[in-house]
GROMACS .gro file of C-alpha atoms in nm:
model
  184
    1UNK     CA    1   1.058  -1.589   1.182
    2UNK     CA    2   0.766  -1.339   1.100
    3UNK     CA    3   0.679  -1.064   1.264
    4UNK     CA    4   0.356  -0.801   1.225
    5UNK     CA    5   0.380  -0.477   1.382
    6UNK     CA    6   0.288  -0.136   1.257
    7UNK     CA    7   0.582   0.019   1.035
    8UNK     CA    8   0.678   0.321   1.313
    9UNK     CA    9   1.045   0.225   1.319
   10UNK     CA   10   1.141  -0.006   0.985
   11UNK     CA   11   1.325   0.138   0.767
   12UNK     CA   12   1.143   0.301   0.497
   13UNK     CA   13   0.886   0.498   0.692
   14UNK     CA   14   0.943   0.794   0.568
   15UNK     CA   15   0.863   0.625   0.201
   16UNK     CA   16   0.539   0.479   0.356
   17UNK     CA   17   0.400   0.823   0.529
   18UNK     CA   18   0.466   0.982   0.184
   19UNK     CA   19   0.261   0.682  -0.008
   20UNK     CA   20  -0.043   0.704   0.264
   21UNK     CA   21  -0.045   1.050   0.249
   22UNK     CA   22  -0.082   1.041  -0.175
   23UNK     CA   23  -0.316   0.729  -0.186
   24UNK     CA   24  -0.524   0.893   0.078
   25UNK     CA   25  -0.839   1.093  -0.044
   26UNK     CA   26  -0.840   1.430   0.126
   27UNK     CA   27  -1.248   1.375   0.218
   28UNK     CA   28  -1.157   1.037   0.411
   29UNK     CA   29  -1.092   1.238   0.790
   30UNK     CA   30  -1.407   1.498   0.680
   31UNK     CA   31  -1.665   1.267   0.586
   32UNK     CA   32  -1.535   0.951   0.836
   33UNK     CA   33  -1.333   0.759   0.604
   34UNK     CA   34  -1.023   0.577   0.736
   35UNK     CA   35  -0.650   0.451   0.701
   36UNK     CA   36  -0.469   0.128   0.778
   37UNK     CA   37  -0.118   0.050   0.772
   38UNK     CA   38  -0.016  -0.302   0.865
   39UNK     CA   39   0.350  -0.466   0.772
   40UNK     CA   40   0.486  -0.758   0.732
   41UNK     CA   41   0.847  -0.829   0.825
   42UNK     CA   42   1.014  -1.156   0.704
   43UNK     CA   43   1.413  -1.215   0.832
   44UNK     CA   44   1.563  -1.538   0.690
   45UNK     CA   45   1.886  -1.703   0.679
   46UNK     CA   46   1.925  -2.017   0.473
   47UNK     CA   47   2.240  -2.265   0.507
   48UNK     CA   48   2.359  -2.551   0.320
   49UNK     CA   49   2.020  -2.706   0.180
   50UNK     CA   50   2.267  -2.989   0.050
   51UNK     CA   51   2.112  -3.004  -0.332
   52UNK     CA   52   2.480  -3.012  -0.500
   53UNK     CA   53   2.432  -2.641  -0.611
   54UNK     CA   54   2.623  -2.338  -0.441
   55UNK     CA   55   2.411  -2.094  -0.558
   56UNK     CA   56   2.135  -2.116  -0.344
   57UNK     CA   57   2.361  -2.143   0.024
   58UNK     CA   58   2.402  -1.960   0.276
   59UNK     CA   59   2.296  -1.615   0.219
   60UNK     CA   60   2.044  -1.416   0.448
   61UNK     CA   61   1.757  -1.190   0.347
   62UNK     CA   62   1.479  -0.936   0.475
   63UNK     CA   63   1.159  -0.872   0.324
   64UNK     CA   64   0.936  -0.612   0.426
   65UNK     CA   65   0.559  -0.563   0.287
   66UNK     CA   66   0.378  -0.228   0.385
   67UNK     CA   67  -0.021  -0.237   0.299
   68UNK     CA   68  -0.176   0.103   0.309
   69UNK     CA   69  -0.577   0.125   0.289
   70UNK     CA   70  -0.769   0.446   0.285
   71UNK     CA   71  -1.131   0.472   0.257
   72UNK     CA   72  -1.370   0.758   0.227
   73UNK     CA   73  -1.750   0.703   0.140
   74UNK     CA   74  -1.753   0.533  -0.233
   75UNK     CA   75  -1.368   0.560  -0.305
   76UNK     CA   76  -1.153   0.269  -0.187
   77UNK     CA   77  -0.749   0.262  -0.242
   78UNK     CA   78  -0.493   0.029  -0.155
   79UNK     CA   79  -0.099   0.002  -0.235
   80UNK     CA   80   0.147  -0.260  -0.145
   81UNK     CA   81   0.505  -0.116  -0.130
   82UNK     CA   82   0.800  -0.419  -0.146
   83UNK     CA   83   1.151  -0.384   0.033
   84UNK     CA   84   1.356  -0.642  -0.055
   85UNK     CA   85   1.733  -0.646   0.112
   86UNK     CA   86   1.963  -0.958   0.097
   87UNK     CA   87   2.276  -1.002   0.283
   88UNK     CA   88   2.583  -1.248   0.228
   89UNK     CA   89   2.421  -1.402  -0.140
   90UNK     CA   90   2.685  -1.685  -0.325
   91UNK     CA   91   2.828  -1.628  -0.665
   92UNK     CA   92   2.505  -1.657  -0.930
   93UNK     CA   93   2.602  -1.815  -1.301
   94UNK     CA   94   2.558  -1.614  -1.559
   95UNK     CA   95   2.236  -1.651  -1.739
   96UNK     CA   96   2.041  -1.682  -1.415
   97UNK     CA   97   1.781  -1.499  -1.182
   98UNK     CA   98   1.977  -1.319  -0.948
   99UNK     CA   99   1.872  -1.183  -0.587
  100UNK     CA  100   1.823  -0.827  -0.591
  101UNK     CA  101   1.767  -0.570  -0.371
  102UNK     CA  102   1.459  -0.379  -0.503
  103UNK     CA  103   1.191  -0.160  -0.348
  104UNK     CA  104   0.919  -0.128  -0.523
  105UNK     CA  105   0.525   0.002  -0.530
  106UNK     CA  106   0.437  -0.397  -0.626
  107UNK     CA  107   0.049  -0.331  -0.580
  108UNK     CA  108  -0.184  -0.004  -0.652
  109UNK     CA  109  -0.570   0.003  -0.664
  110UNK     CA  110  -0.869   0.225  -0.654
  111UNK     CA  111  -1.243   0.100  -0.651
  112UNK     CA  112  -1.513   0.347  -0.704
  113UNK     CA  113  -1.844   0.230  -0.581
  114UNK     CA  114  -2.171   0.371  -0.787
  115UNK     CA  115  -2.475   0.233  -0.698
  116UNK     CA  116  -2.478  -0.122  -0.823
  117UNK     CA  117  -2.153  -0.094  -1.015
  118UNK     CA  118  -1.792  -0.125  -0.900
  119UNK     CA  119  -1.509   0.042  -1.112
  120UNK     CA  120  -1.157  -0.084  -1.000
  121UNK     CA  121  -0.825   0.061  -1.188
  122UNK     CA  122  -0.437  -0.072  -1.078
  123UNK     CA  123  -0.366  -0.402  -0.987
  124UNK     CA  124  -0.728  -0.675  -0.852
  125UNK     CA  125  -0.707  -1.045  -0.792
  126UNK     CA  126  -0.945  -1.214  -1.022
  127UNK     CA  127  -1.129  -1.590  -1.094
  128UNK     CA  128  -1.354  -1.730  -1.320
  129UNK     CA  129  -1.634  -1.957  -1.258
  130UNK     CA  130  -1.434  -2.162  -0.956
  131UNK     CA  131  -1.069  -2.101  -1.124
  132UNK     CA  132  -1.085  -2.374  -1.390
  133UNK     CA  133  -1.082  -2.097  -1.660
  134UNK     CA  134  -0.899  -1.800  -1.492
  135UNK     CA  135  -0.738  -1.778  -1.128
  136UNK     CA  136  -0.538  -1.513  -1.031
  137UNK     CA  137  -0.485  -1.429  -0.659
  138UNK     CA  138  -0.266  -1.464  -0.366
  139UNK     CA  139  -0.233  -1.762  -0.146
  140UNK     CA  140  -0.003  -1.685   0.081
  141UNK     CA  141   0.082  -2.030   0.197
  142UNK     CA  142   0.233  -2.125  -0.159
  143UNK     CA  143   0.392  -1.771  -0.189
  144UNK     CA  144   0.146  -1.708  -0.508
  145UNK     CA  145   0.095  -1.348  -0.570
  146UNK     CA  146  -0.069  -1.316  -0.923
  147UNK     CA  147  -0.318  -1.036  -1.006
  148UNK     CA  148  -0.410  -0.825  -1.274
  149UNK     CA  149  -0.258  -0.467  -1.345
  150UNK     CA  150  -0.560  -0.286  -1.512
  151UNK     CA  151  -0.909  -0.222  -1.522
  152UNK     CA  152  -1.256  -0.381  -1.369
  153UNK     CA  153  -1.616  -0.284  -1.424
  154UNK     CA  154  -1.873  -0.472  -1.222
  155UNK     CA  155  -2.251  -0.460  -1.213
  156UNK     CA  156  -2.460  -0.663  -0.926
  157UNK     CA  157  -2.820  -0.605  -1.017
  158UNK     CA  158  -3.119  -0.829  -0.876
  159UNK     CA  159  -3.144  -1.061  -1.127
  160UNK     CA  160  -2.794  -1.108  -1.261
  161UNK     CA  161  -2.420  -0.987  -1.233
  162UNK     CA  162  -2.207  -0.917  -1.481
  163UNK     CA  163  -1.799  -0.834  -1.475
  164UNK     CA  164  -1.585  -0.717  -1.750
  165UNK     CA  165  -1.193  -0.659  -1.723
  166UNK     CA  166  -0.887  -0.568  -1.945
  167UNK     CA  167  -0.520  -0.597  -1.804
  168UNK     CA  168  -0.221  -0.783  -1.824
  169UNK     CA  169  -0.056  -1.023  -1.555
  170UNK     CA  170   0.107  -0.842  -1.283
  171UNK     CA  171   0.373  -1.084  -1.078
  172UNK     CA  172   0.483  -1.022  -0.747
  173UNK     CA  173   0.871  -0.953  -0.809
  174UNK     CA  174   1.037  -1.235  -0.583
  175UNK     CA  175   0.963  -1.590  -0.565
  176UNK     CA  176   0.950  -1.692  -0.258
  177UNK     CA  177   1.057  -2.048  -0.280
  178UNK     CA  178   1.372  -1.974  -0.444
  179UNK     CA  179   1.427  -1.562  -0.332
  180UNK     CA  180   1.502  -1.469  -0.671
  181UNK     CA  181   1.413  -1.198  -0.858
  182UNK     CA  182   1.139  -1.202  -1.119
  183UNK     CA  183   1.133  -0.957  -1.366
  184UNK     CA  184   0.760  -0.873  -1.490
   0.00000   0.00000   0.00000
């Protein structure tokens, strides 16, 4: 089951209110800038799958994603904060990932927008040519969240565009096919 609503009465809110009110630049209400807050609520329960292995049975969990934009003329932030809360997990060998509850700030970005160039620093999604060199980005439907944790300048002239970045790999701490924990 998955449920959007508007994070008034998840747990957590108080964590969120405190995160919009740090990410959000002080000029965004004076000079017309915005804020959006939307959630994402995920309550599973998995049984038996029948594979042979215990490990992976009949254990319940809750994941909750709160996305906080704030805009205000060239400045642009973003953060992604990450419950995760699991209920009921089976016995875990030693030596493997284990479920965890965590919450975490999993994504933080600012974009600064100068005339033709676009400086990002935190965590961007980015490709290369059509992905056969580089493709790092979210696709929901496979539960891939990969981006990069560091920094982007971009120029778009007339004639040509030109990118350079620097950063390292940045995860998204569960995988969702298995709801383990994944270290960075």
């Amino acid at each position: 089951m998955r449920i959007s609503v508007l994070s008034l009465a998840l747990p957590g809110f108080a964590v969120s209110c405190l995160a919009a009110a740090c990410l959000t630049p002080t000029a965004a209400f004076a000079r017309g800038g915005g804020i959006r807050l939307t959630d994402s609520l995920t309550m599973e329960y998995r049984s038996d799958n029948e594979n042979g292995q215990t490990d992976d049975d009949n254990y319940g969990v809750i994941i909750n994603r709160l996305n906080i934009q704030a805009n205000a003329d060239q400045l642009a932030t973003f953060a992604r904060i990450d419950i995760m809360k699991f209920i009921d997990t089976p016995p875990i060998p030693e030596g493997s990932a284990s479920f965890e509850d965590d919450v975490r700030l999993e994504r933080l970005r600012a974009q600064y927008t100068l005339g033709n160039w676009k400086l990002t620093a935190g965590d961007f999604y980015q490709q290369l040519g059509r992905g056969i060199i580089l493709s790092l980005r979210k696709v929901d439907e496979l539960g891939l969240d990969l981006a990069i944790r560091g920094g982007r300048a971009a120029y778009s002239g007339d004639n040509f565009d030109i990118t350079g970045f620097v950063g390292r790999v940045n995860p998204a701490q569960l995988d969702v096919v298995s709801q383990r924990f994944v270290e960075d």
